[in-house]
Short mmCIF file of C-alpha atoms in Angstrom, two decimals:
data_model
loop_
_atom_site.label_atom_id
_atom_site.label_comp_id
_atom_site.label_asym_id
_atom_site.label_seq_id
_atom_site.Cartn_x
_atom_site.Cartn_y
_atom_site.Cartn_z
CA MET A 78 -19.50 -13.19 -6.57
CA LYS A 79 -18.53 -11.81 -9.97
CA LYS A 80 -19.28 -8.10 -10.29
CA LYS A 81 -19.35 -5.74 -13.24
CA ILE A 82 -16.87 -3.02 -12.26
CA THR A 83 -16.39 0.34 -13.95
CA ILE A 84 -13.07 2.10 -13.30
CA ILE A 85 -12.75 5.80 -14.05
CA GLY A 86 -9.27 6.83 -15.19
CA SER A 87 -6.15 4.84 -16.08
CA GLY A 88 -3.38 6.17 -13.86
CA PHE A 89 -1.17 3.90 -11.77
CA SER A 90 -3.72 3.39 -8.98
CA ALA A 91 -6.55 2.58 -11.41
CA LEU A 92 -4.35 0.19 -13.38
CA ALA A 93 -3.26 -1.57 -10.18
CA ALA A 94 -6.84 -1.89 -8.97
CA SER A 95 -7.98 -3.22 -12.35
CA CYS A 96 -5.41 -6.01 -12.14
CA TYR A 97 -6.35 -7.06 -8.61
CA LEU A 98 -10.08 -6.95 -9.33
CA ALA A 99 -9.78 -8.92 -12.56
CA GLN A 100 -7.60 -11.46 -10.76
CA SER A 101 -10.50 -11.89 -8.30
CA GLY A 102 -12.79 -12.83 -11.18
CA HIS A 103 -14.65 -9.57 -11.75
CA ASP A 104 -15.65 -8.10 -15.12
CA VAL A 105 -13.54 -4.93 -15.23
CA THR A 106 -13.61 -2.07 -17.75
CA VAL A 107 -11.36 0.99 -17.52
CA PHE A 108 -12.60 4.25 -19.04
CA GLU A 109 -9.99 6.92 -19.86
CA LYS A 110 -10.97 10.43 -21.00
CA ASN A 111 -7.74 11.05 -22.91
CA ASP A 112 -6.60 9.24 -26.07
CA SER A 113 -3.98 7.12 -24.30
CA ILE A 114 -3.76 5.40 -20.94
CA GLY A 115 -1.47 6.23 -18.04
CA GLY A 116 -3.13 9.28 -16.54
CA ARG A 117 -0.40 11.74 -15.55
CA ALA A 118 2.18 9.16 -16.58
CA ARG A 119 1.42 9.46 -20.27
CA GLN A 120 4.13 9.56 -22.91
CA LEU A 121 4.82 12.33 -25.42
CA LYS A 122 6.44 11.49 -28.74
CA SER A 123 7.23 14.21 -31.27
CA ASP A 124 9.92 15.06 -33.83
CA GLY A 125 11.90 11.96 -32.90
CA PHE A 126 11.95 12.81 -29.17
CA THR A 127 10.28 10.82 -26.40
CA PHE A 128 9.28 12.22 -23.00
CA ASP A 129 7.58 10.88 -19.89
CA MET A 130 4.97 13.56 -19.30
CA GLY A 131 4.70 13.08 -15.56
CA PRO A 132 6.53 10.85 -13.05
CA SER A 133 10.20 10.43 -13.92
CA TRP A 134 11.75 9.05 -10.69
CA TYR A 135 11.68 5.29 -10.13
CA TRP A 136 12.11 4.88 -6.37
CA MET A 137 11.12 2.05 -4.00
CA PRO A 138 11.70 -0.80 -6.47
CA ASP A 139 10.52 -3.26 -3.82
CA VAL A 140 6.95 -1.89 -4.08
CA PHE A 141 6.91 -2.56 -7.84
CA ASP A 142 8.37 -6.02 -7.22
CA ARG A 143 5.68 -6.73 -4.64
CA PHE A 144 2.93 -5.62 -7.04
CA PHE A 145 4.00 -7.93 -9.87
CA ALA A 146 4.71 -10.77 -7.44
CA ASP A 147 1.03 -10.65 -6.40
CA PHE A 148 0.31 -11.99 -9.89
CA GLY A 149 3.12 -14.53 -10.00
CA LYS A 150 5.18 -12.16 -12.15
CA LYS A 151 8.42 -10.21 -11.96
CA THR A 152 9.18 -6.71 -13.19
CA THR A 153 11.75 -8.33 -15.49
CA ASP A 154 8.90 -10.13 -17.25
CA TYR A 155 7.83 -6.73 -18.57
CA TYR A 156 10.66 -4.20 -18.44
CA GLU A 157 14.35 -3.73 -17.72
CA LEU A 158 15.71 -1.43 -15.01
CA VAL A 159 18.92 0.58 -15.05
CA LYS A 160 20.38 1.81 -11.74
CA LEU A 161 21.52 5.39 -12.24
CA SER A 162 25.07 6.28 -11.26
CA PRO A 163 25.20 8.96 -10.10
CA ALA A 164 21.60 8.88 -8.90
CA TYR A 165 21.42 12.63 -9.45
CA ARG A 166 23.35 15.87 -9.13
CA VAL A 167 22.45 18.93 -7.06
CA TYR A 168 23.73 22.25 -8.43
CA TYR A 169 24.46 25.19 -6.14
CA GLY A 170 26.51 27.43 -8.41
CA VAL A 171 28.94 27.51 -11.32
CA ASP A 172 31.21 24.47 -11.01
CA ASP A 173 29.59 23.79 -7.63
CA PHE A 174 27.52 20.63 -7.50
CA ILE A 175 27.20 17.50 -5.40
CA ALA A 176 26.83 14.14 -7.13
CA ILE A 177 24.83 11.57 -5.16
CA ALA A 178 26.37 8.14 -5.67
CA ASP A 179 24.41 4.92 -6.23
CA ASN A 180 25.42 3.45 -2.87
CA LEU A 181 25.36 4.58 0.77
CA PRO A 182 29.08 4.22 1.64
CA GLU A 183 30.05 6.62 -1.15
CA ILE A 184 27.33 9.04 -0.14
CA GLU A 185 28.60 8.96 3.44
CA ALA A 186 32.10 9.71 2.14
CA THR A 187 30.74 12.65 0.13
CA PHE A 188 29.06 14.07 3.23
CA GLU A 189 32.23 13.61 5.26
CA LYS A 190 34.27 15.63 2.74
CA ILE A 191 31.83 18.50 2.94
CA GLU A 192 31.17 18.50 6.71
CA LYS A 193 33.59 16.75 9.04
CA GLY A 194 31.87 14.09 11.14
CA SER A 195 28.73 14.07 9.02
CA GLY A 196 29.51 10.71 7.40
CA LYS A 197 28.97 8.83 10.66
CA ILE A 198 25.96 11.00 11.51
CA LEU A 199 24.44 10.21 8.12
CA HIS A 200 25.07 6.49 8.64
CA ASP A 201 23.16 6.54 11.96
CA PHE A 202 20.39 8.70 10.45
CA MET A 203 20.00 6.21 7.61
CA MET A 204 19.73 3.27 9.99
CA GLU A 205 16.77 5.01 11.63
CA ALA A 206 15.35 5.89 8.21
CA GLN A 207 15.63 2.24 7.16
CA SER A 208 13.79 1.16 10.31
CA ASN A 209 11.03 3.65 9.48
CA TYR A 210 10.92 2.38 5.90
CA ASN A 211 10.47 -1.19 7.07
CA ILE A 212 7.60 -0.17 9.32
CA ALA A 213 5.93 2.18 6.84
CA ILE A 214 6.35 0.60 3.42
CA LYS A 215 6.22 -3.02 4.45
CA ASP A 216 3.28 -2.59 6.81
CA LEU A 217 1.51 0.70 7.56
CA VAL A 218 0.90 1.89 4.01
CA TYR A 219 -0.85 -1.38 3.20
CA ARG A 220 -3.63 -0.47 5.65
CA PRO A 221 -6.81 1.12 4.24
CA GLY A 222 -7.09 4.28 6.35
CA VAL A 223 -10.36 3.19 7.98
CA SER A 224 -9.35 3.61 11.64
CA PRO A 225 -6.72 5.50 13.65
CA LEU A 226 -5.92 2.17 15.32
CA GLU A 227 -4.17 1.13 12.09
CA LEU A 228 -1.28 3.38 13.13
CA VAL A 229 -0.98 1.85 16.59
CA THR A 230 1.56 -0.95 16.58
CA VAL A 231 4.40 -2.01 18.85
CA GLU A 232 6.82 -0.49 16.35
CA THR A 233 5.04 2.86 15.94
CA ALA A 234 4.62 3.19 19.70
CA LYS A 235 8.42 3.27 19.97
CA LYS A 236 8.53 6.11 17.44
CA VAL A 237 5.55 8.19 18.54
CA GLY A 238 7.73 11.28 19.03
CA GLN A 239 8.62 11.21 15.34
CA PHE A 240 5.00 11.92 14.42
CA PHE A 241 5.07 15.20 16.36
CA SER A 242 8.45 16.52 15.26
CA ASN A 243 9.33 17.37 11.67
CA ILE A 244 11.96 16.37 9.14
CA SER A 245 13.49 19.83 8.85
CA LYS A 246 14.00 20.22 12.60
CA ASP A 247 15.55 16.76 12.95
CA ILE A 248 17.92 17.19 10.03
CA ARG A 249 19.07 20.61 11.25
CA LYS A 250 19.88 19.18 14.68
CA LYS A 251 22.26 16.71 13.04
CA PHE A 252 23.80 18.64 10.13
CA LYS A 253 25.08 22.22 9.79
CA ASN A 254 26.02 22.50 6.12
CA GLU A 255 23.08 24.04 4.24
CA GLN A 256 23.80 22.11 1.06
CA LEU A 257 23.67 18.77 2.85
CA ILE A 258 20.52 19.85 4.68
CA GLN A 259 18.80 20.63 1.38
CA ILE A 260 19.76 17.26 -0.08
CA LEU A 261 18.25 15.51 2.94
CA GLU A 262 15.11 17.67 2.88
CA PHE A 263 14.56 17.14 -0.85
CA PRO A 264 13.02 13.60 -0.84
CA VAL A 265 10.01 14.58 1.29
CA LEU A 266 9.01 17.09 -1.38
CA PHE A 267 7.63 14.01 -3.18
CA LEU A 268 5.09 13.86 -0.35
CA GLY A 269 3.80 17.28 -1.32
CA ALA A 270 4.59 19.36 1.77
CA LYS A 271 7.38 21.50 3.20
CA PRO A 272 9.99 19.58 5.22
CA SER A 273 9.03 21.75 8.22
CA ASP A 274 5.44 20.43 7.93
CA THR A 275 6.35 16.77 7.36
CA PRO A 276 6.56 14.40 10.36
CA SER A 277 10.03 13.07 11.19
CA PHE A 278 8.81 9.52 10.65
CA TYR A 279 8.83 10.26 6.92
CA SER A 280 12.62 10.07 6.96
CA PHE A 281 11.89 6.71 5.33
CA MET A 282 11.98 8.73 2.10
CA ASN A 283 15.70 9.30 2.72
CA TYR A 284 16.18 5.55 2.83
CA ALA A 285 14.23 5.25 -0.42
CA ASP A 286 16.71 7.74 -1.88
CA PHE A 287 20.14 6.82 -0.45
CA GLY A 288 19.41 3.24 0.62
CA LEU A 289 17.52 1.80 -2.35
CA GLY A 290 18.83 4.06 -5.09
CA THR A 291 17.38 5.74 -8.15
CA TRP A 292 16.43 3.58 -11.09
CA HIS A 293 15.20 4.12 -14.63
CA PRO A 294 13.09 1.77 -16.73
CA LYS A 295 15.11 1.23 -19.89
CA THR A 296 12.88 3.33 -22.16
CA GLY A 297 11.21 5.49 -19.51
CA MET A 298 8.50 5.39 -16.86
CA PHE A 299 5.93 4.64 -19.53
CA ASP A 300 7.47 1.14 -19.57
CA VAL A 301 5.70 0.62 -16.23
CA VAL A 302 2.38 1.88 -17.57
CA ARG A 303 2.71 -0.41 -20.58
CA ALA A 304 3.61 -3.33 -18.30
CA MET A 305 0.59 -2.80 -16.07
CA GLU A 306 -1.70 -2.45 -19.07
CA ASN A 307 -0.34 -5.69 -20.54
CA LEU A 308 -0.82 -7.49 -17.23
CA ALA A 309 -4.35 -6.11 -16.93
CA ARG A 310 -5.24 -7.28 -20.43
CA GLU A 311 -3.78 -10.73 -19.67
CA LEU A 312 -6.17 -10.83 -16.70
CA GLY A 313 -9.15 -9.86 -18.88
CA VAL A 314 -9.45 -6.11 -18.21
CA LYS A 315 -11.02 -4.09 -21.03
CA PHE A 316 -10.00 -0.51 -21.88
CA GLN A 317 -11.84 2.35 -23.55
CA VAL A 318 -10.02 5.61 -24.34
CA LYS A 319 -11.58 8.94 -25.35
CA ALA A 320 -14.27 7.89 -22.89
CA SER A 321 -15.24 10.87 -20.74
CA ILE A 322 -17.37 10.15 -17.67
CA GLU A 323 -20.11 12.77 -17.47
CA LYS A 324 -22.11 11.53 -14.49
CA ILE A 325 -22.29 8.84 -11.84
CA ILE A 326 -25.90 7.68 -11.53
CA VAL A 327 -27.08 6.94 -7.98
CA GLU A 328 -30.36 5.15 -7.27
CA ASN A 329 -31.52 4.40 -3.71
CA LYS A 330 -28.13 5.61 -2.45
CA LYS A 331 -26.30 3.04 -4.57
CA ALA A 332 -23.99 3.73 -7.53
CA LYS A 333 -25.75 2.05 -10.42
CA ALA A 334 -24.17 3.38 -13.62
CA VAL A 335 -21.99 5.98 -15.27
CA VAL A 336 -22.72 8.14 -18.27
CA VAL A 337 -19.88 7.83 -20.79
CA ASN A 338 -19.92 10.12 -23.82
CA GLY A 339 -23.70 10.44 -23.41
CA LYS A 340 -24.34 6.71 -23.00
CA ARG A 341 -25.42 4.97 -19.78
CA ILE A 342 -23.20 2.07 -18.71
CA ASP A 343 -24.68 -0.01 -15.89
CA SER A 344 -22.33 -1.30 -13.23
CA ASP A 345 -22.33 -3.13 -9.90
CA ILE A 346 -19.32 -1.18 -8.61
CA VAL A 347 -17.94 2.21 -9.65
CA LEU A 348 -14.30 2.86 -8.77
CA SER A 349 -12.71 6.22 -9.53
CA GLY A 350 -8.99 6.62 -10.00
CA ALA A 351 -9.64 10.12 -11.31
CA ASP A 352 -9.25 13.27 -9.21
CA TYR A 353 -11.34 12.73 -6.05
CA HIS A 354 -12.80 16.24 -5.99
CA HIS A 355 -13.73 16.04 -9.67
CA THR A 356 -15.30 12.61 -9.21
CA GLU A 357 -17.61 13.97 -6.51
CA THR A 358 -18.76 16.70 -8.89
CA LEU A 359 -20.09 13.86 -11.08
CA LEU A 360 -22.56 13.12 -8.28
CA ASP A 361 -25.65 15.12 -7.36
CA LEU A 362 -24.92 17.41 -4.40
CA GLU A 363 -26.64 15.27 -1.77
CA HIS A 364 -24.41 12.31 -2.59
CA ARG A 365 -21.10 14.11 -2.15
CA ALA A 366 -19.14 13.15 0.98
CA TYR A 367 -16.93 16.25 1.06
CA SER A 368 -17.97 19.88 0.71
CA GLU A 369 -16.18 22.60 -1.25
CA LYS A 370 -15.26 24.09 2.13
CA TYR A 371 -13.52 20.83 3.02
CA TRP A 372 -11.45 20.81 -0.17
CA GLU A 373 -10.54 24.47 0.30
CA SER A 374 -9.25 23.67 3.80
CA ARG A 375 -6.88 20.93 2.62
CA VAL A 376 -3.19 21.46 1.85
CA PHE A 377 -2.44 20.30 -1.66
CA ALA A 378 0.85 19.31 -3.19
CA PRO A 379 2.30 21.74 -5.73
CA SER A 380 1.34 22.19 -9.29
CA SER A 381 4.17 22.28 -11.81
CA LEU A 382 5.40 24.18 -14.82
CA LEU A 383 6.85 21.58 -17.18
CA PHE A 384 8.82 21.92 -20.38
CA TYR A 385 9.55 19.06 -22.78
CA VAL A 386 12.55 20.16 -24.82
CA GLY A 387 14.44 18.64 -27.75
CA PHE A 388 18.02 19.80 -28.44
CA ASP A 389 19.82 19.29 -31.76
CA LYS A 390 23.09 18.49 -29.95
CA LYS A 391 24.29 16.58 -26.90
CA VAL A 392 24.07 18.48 -23.61
CA GLU A 393 27.20 18.53 -21.44
CA ASN A 394 28.05 18.73 -17.74
CA ILE A 395 24.77 17.17 -16.66
CA SER A 396 23.35 13.93 -15.20
CA HIS A 397 20.13 12.04 -15.92
CA HIS A 398 18.44 13.76 -12.95
CA ALA A 399 19.57 17.20 -11.79
CA LEU A 400 18.29 19.58 -9.10
CA PHE A 401 19.09 23.28 -9.31
CA PHE A 402 19.24 24.67 -5.77
CA ASP A 403 21.30 27.77 -6.53
CA VAL A 404 18.56 30.05 -5.17
CA ASP A 405 16.76 30.33 -1.82
CA PHE A 406 15.14 26.94 -1.06
CA GLN A 407 13.07 28.34 1.83
CA GLN A 408 11.75 31.29 -0.16
CA HIS A 409 10.54 29.09 -2.99
CA ALA A 410 8.74 26.89 -0.44
CA LYS A 411 7.03 29.98 0.99
CA ASP A 412 5.96 30.97 -2.51
CA ILE A 413 4.23 27.60 -2.86
CA TYR A 414 2.69 27.05 0.57
CA ASP A 415 2.59 30.26 2.61
CA GLU A 416 2.01 33.12 0.17
CA PRO A 417 1.06 31.43 -3.12
CA ARG A 418 2.61 33.23 -6.07
CA TRP A 419 5.04 32.72 -8.92
CA PRO A 420 8.49 32.50 -7.30
CA LYS A 421 10.83 35.36 -8.13
CA GLU A 422 13.78 32.94 -8.24
CA PRO A 423 12.55 29.38 -8.75
CA LEU A 424 14.33 26.16 -7.91
CA PHE A 425 13.95 23.72 -10.75
CA TYR A 426 14.56 20.12 -11.76
CA ALA A 427 15.91 18.84 -15.07
CA ASN A 428 15.86 15.33 -16.44
CA PHE A 429 17.74 14.10 -19.52
CA PRO A 430 16.43 10.60 -20.27
CA SER A 431 18.43 10.33 -23.49
CA LEU A 432 21.61 10.10 -21.39
CA THR A 433 20.37 6.67 -20.30
CA ASP A 434 17.98 5.73 -23.09
CA LYS A 435 19.39 6.41 -26.55
CA SER A 436 15.95 5.93 -28.11
CA ALA A 437 14.64 9.04 -26.33
CA ALA A 438 16.23 11.36 -28.90
CA PRO A 439 17.58 11.15 -32.47
CA GLU A 440 21.28 10.30 -32.73
CA GLY A 441 23.50 13.16 -31.62
CA MET A 442 20.59 14.96 -29.96
CA GLU A 443 19.15 15.21 -26.44
CA SER A 444 15.72 15.16 -24.85
CA GLY A 445 15.23 17.28 -21.73
CA PHE A 446 12.43 17.68 -19.22
CA PHE A 447 12.36 20.77 -16.96
CA LEU A 448 10.08 21.22 -13.95
CA VAL A 449 9.36 24.21 -11.69
CA PRO A 450 7.15 23.49 -8.63
CA LEU A 451 4.35 26.03 -8.29
CA ALA A 452 1.49 26.78 -5.93
CA PRO A 453 -1.75 25.05 -6.96
CA GLY A 454 -4.47 27.36 -8.19
CA ILE A 455 -1.97 29.91 -9.43
CA THR A 456 -2.56 32.12 -12.50
CA ASP A 457 -1.25 30.41 -15.63
CA THR A 458 -0.59 32.28 -18.87
CA GLU A 459 1.59 31.66 -21.92
CA ALA A 460 3.49 34.87 -21.15
CA LEU A 461 4.36 33.65 -17.64
CA ARG A 462 5.42 30.25 -18.98
CA GLU A 463 7.82 31.88 -21.43
CA GLU A 464 9.16 34.27 -18.81
CA TYR A 465 10.00 31.36 -16.53
CA PHE A 466 11.48 29.25 -19.28
CA ASP A 467 13.83 32.13 -20.00
CA LYS A 468 14.75 32.31 -16.30
CA ILE A 469 15.58 28.62 -15.94
CA ILE A 470 17.32 28.10 -19.28
CA THR A 471 19.53 31.13 -18.59
CA ARG A 472 20.52 29.70 -15.22
CA PHE A 473 20.92 26.23 -16.71
CA GLU A 474 23.39 27.58 -19.28
CA THR A 475 25.31 29.49 -16.61
CA LEU A 476 25.50 26.64 -14.10
CA THR A 477 26.44 23.96 -16.62
CA GLN A 478 28.72 26.34 -18.55
CA GLN A 479 27.35 25.80 -22.04
CA SER A 480 25.06 27.37 -24.59
CA VAL A 481 21.91 25.41 -25.45
CA ARG A 482 19.17 27.97 -26.09
CA ASP A 483 19.88 28.21 -29.82
CA ASN A 484 19.91 24.41 -30.10
CA ILE A 485 16.28 23.96 -29.08
CA ILE A 486 14.34 22.43 -31.97
CA PHE A 487 11.30 21.20 -30.04
CA LYS A 488 9.56 22.67 -26.98
CA ARG A 489 6.19 22.10 -25.38
CA SER A 490 4.96 23.41 -22.04
CA PHE A 491 2.47 21.99 -19.54
CA CYS A 492 1.21 23.87 -16.50
CA LYS A 493 -1.67 24.39 -14.08
CA ASN A 494 -4.32 24.98 -16.74
CA ASP A 495 -3.29 21.76 -18.51
CA PHE A 496 -3.51 19.75 -15.28
CA VAL A 497 -7.09 20.99 -14.93
CA THR A 498 -8.02 20.37 -18.57
CA GLU A 499 -6.20 17.06 -19.11
CA TYR A 500 -6.65 15.45 -15.67
CA ASN A 501 -9.54 17.36 -14.01
CA SER A 502 -7.00 18.10 -11.29
CA TYR A 503 -8.22 20.17 -8.33
CA LYS A 504 -6.57 23.60 -8.60
CA GLY A 505 -4.21 22.04 -11.12
CA ASN A 506 -2.22 20.18 -8.44
CA ALA A 507 0.38 17.80 -9.83
CA TYR A 508 0.85 15.34 -6.95
CA GLY A 509 -2.38 15.16 -4.95
CA MET A 510 -2.93 16.03 -1.31
CA ALA A 511 0.09 16.72 0.87
CA ASN A 512 1.04 14.11 3.48
CA LYS A 513 1.02 16.39 6.52
CA LEU A 514 0.33 14.99 9.99
CA PHE A 515 -3.38 15.84 9.88
CA GLN A 516 -3.73 14.61 6.31
CA THR A 517 -2.21 11.18 6.89
CA ALA A 518 -3.76 7.68 6.84
CA PHE A 519 -7.31 7.72 8.29
CA LEU A 520 -7.37 11.53 8.05
CA ARG A 521 -7.32 11.46 4.23
CA PRO A 522 -10.44 11.16 2.02
CA LYS A 523 -11.79 7.63 2.24
CA LEU A 524 -11.38 4.80 -0.25
CA LYS A 525 -15.09 4.00 0.16
CA SER A 526 -17.78 6.66 -0.22
CA LYS A 527 -19.45 7.54 3.07
CA LYS A 528 -22.72 8.39 1.31
CA VAL A 529 -23.05 6.13 -1.72
CA GLU A 530 -22.91 2.35 -1.65
CA ASN A 531 -20.78 0.61 -4.30
CA LEU A 532 -18.76 3.79 -4.95
CA PHE A 533 -15.02 3.64 -4.27
CA PHE A 534 -11.96 5.81 -4.82
CA THR A 535 -8.25 5.25 -5.34
CA GLY A 536 -5.24 7.43 -6.06
CA GLN A 537 -3.15 10.24 -4.65
CA LEU A 538 -5.94 12.15 -2.87
CA THR A 539 -6.80 9.13 -0.74
CA VAL A 540 -4.55 6.62 1.08
CA PRO A 541 -1.62 6.17 1.23
CA GLY A 542 -0.84 9.45 -0.61
CA PRO A 543 1.25 11.01 -3.39
CA GLY A 544 3.77 9.17 -5.52
CA VAL A 545 3.88 6.22 -7.89
CA PRO A 546 4.59 3.45 -5.33
CA PRO A 547 1.75 4.70 -3.06
CA ALA A 548 -0.52 4.70 -6.12
CA LEU A 549 0.16 0.99 -6.69
CA ILE A 550 -0.59 0.35 -3.03
CA SER A 551 -3.78 2.43 -3.17
CA GLY A 552 -5.04 0.25 -6.02
CA LYS A 553 -4.45 -2.85 -3.93
CA LEU A 554 -6.10 -1.40 -0.82
CA VAL A 555 -9.30 -0.44 -2.59
CA SER A 556 -9.53 -3.80 -4.36
CA VAL A 557 -9.40 -5.54 -0.97
CA LEU A 558 -12.29 -3.36 0.29
CA ILE A 559 -14.33 -4.10 -2.85
CA ASN A 560 -13.71 -7.82 -2.59
CA LYS A 561 -14.74 -7.81 1.08
CA GLN A 562 -18.03 -6.20 0.08
CA SER A 563 -18.50 -8.59 -2.83
#
């Protein structure tokens, strides 16, 4: 039966859900509080420079392919992909970096040069990681997190031990070189938790990295947002921006309407792709499924300090993606998860899209994106932002052996306070709820409200978890639940 469906927010999960629900014949309208769609994946254009404001890594291309294939489409119908070579660099000191190739044999050779015997060990590790990927991404993550039995399969039974060990321990049993260990621990940071708190089974992220490679949509990640919006519109989805949801109206324990900019909009189904905690605050207290105590007890992925920077010259000695691990990896992790505070010596990430996409900066110039992971809920001031920009740009100049500070002609920052203001993000987290063992699958907040009929959720605080590919999957999962009810 055709339903009138209201979707709150326009991030990847909401866009995905809108497409599936419209395909099923429903009347779907997406309401976005900001002035452009995309949620955290918005685009910033200024002074001739273009920046992806949020996600910048295109991993797991098969998940994107599977999404568009569900509509009889291909990614190439909407955007072009470039495989990055090298995928990224990891900097450890002056003239000391490791370049990760765009194929596994070369990566194995790189490991072998650094630690004798590690090439073969990496090969075997990756075979196991690929097996985990096939089980997880092709099967488990497409289950809605309703029952613990979803995790019980013939394949997972063979790997049960991997759910009770952790990535860090497993990697350190196999490799001794600290630089190689950090490279292998890095991908699980996308899941929002320390490697020592992430189950070994999540080594499938290493296959996503080394096995499938790192890609870049030709003119940035916003290409994907634009593609999904275009597909949604082709399917009949309607969009309203600058449309702030002020309340979800519940009558007889059923979601009946939302209040948008002071106006009541009746609906058969309300689906929120906005922050889960924030969405529940739009309900009267008795209709909320999770208490403040519950949210306080959860482990959240980091917040981030971001800088969007335009340079009036080309930047040298750098790759499209670059990780700066020249300081204590473990200490920074403690400063995020164990004793939340601004890290004394932060690791950071830099991304130079104009190396791949010439339209991202004026001719002869460069666009750069810098990110420092931070504890959620941390104090955020302009003075601290500037202090940390000075820290990372000084190290960037030293490690890449060039002067760039005086060539900055555009700079904008984005941090915890902005995540709260722009995205209603709980504690200003950037990636959602961490995928720890006891926050996985059926142990995450539910796609369907436990207290209010016709109220559903999607996105990185519910299943499957953080990241762009999981967001696409989350949109599909919730649409299946809604269609079953309809």
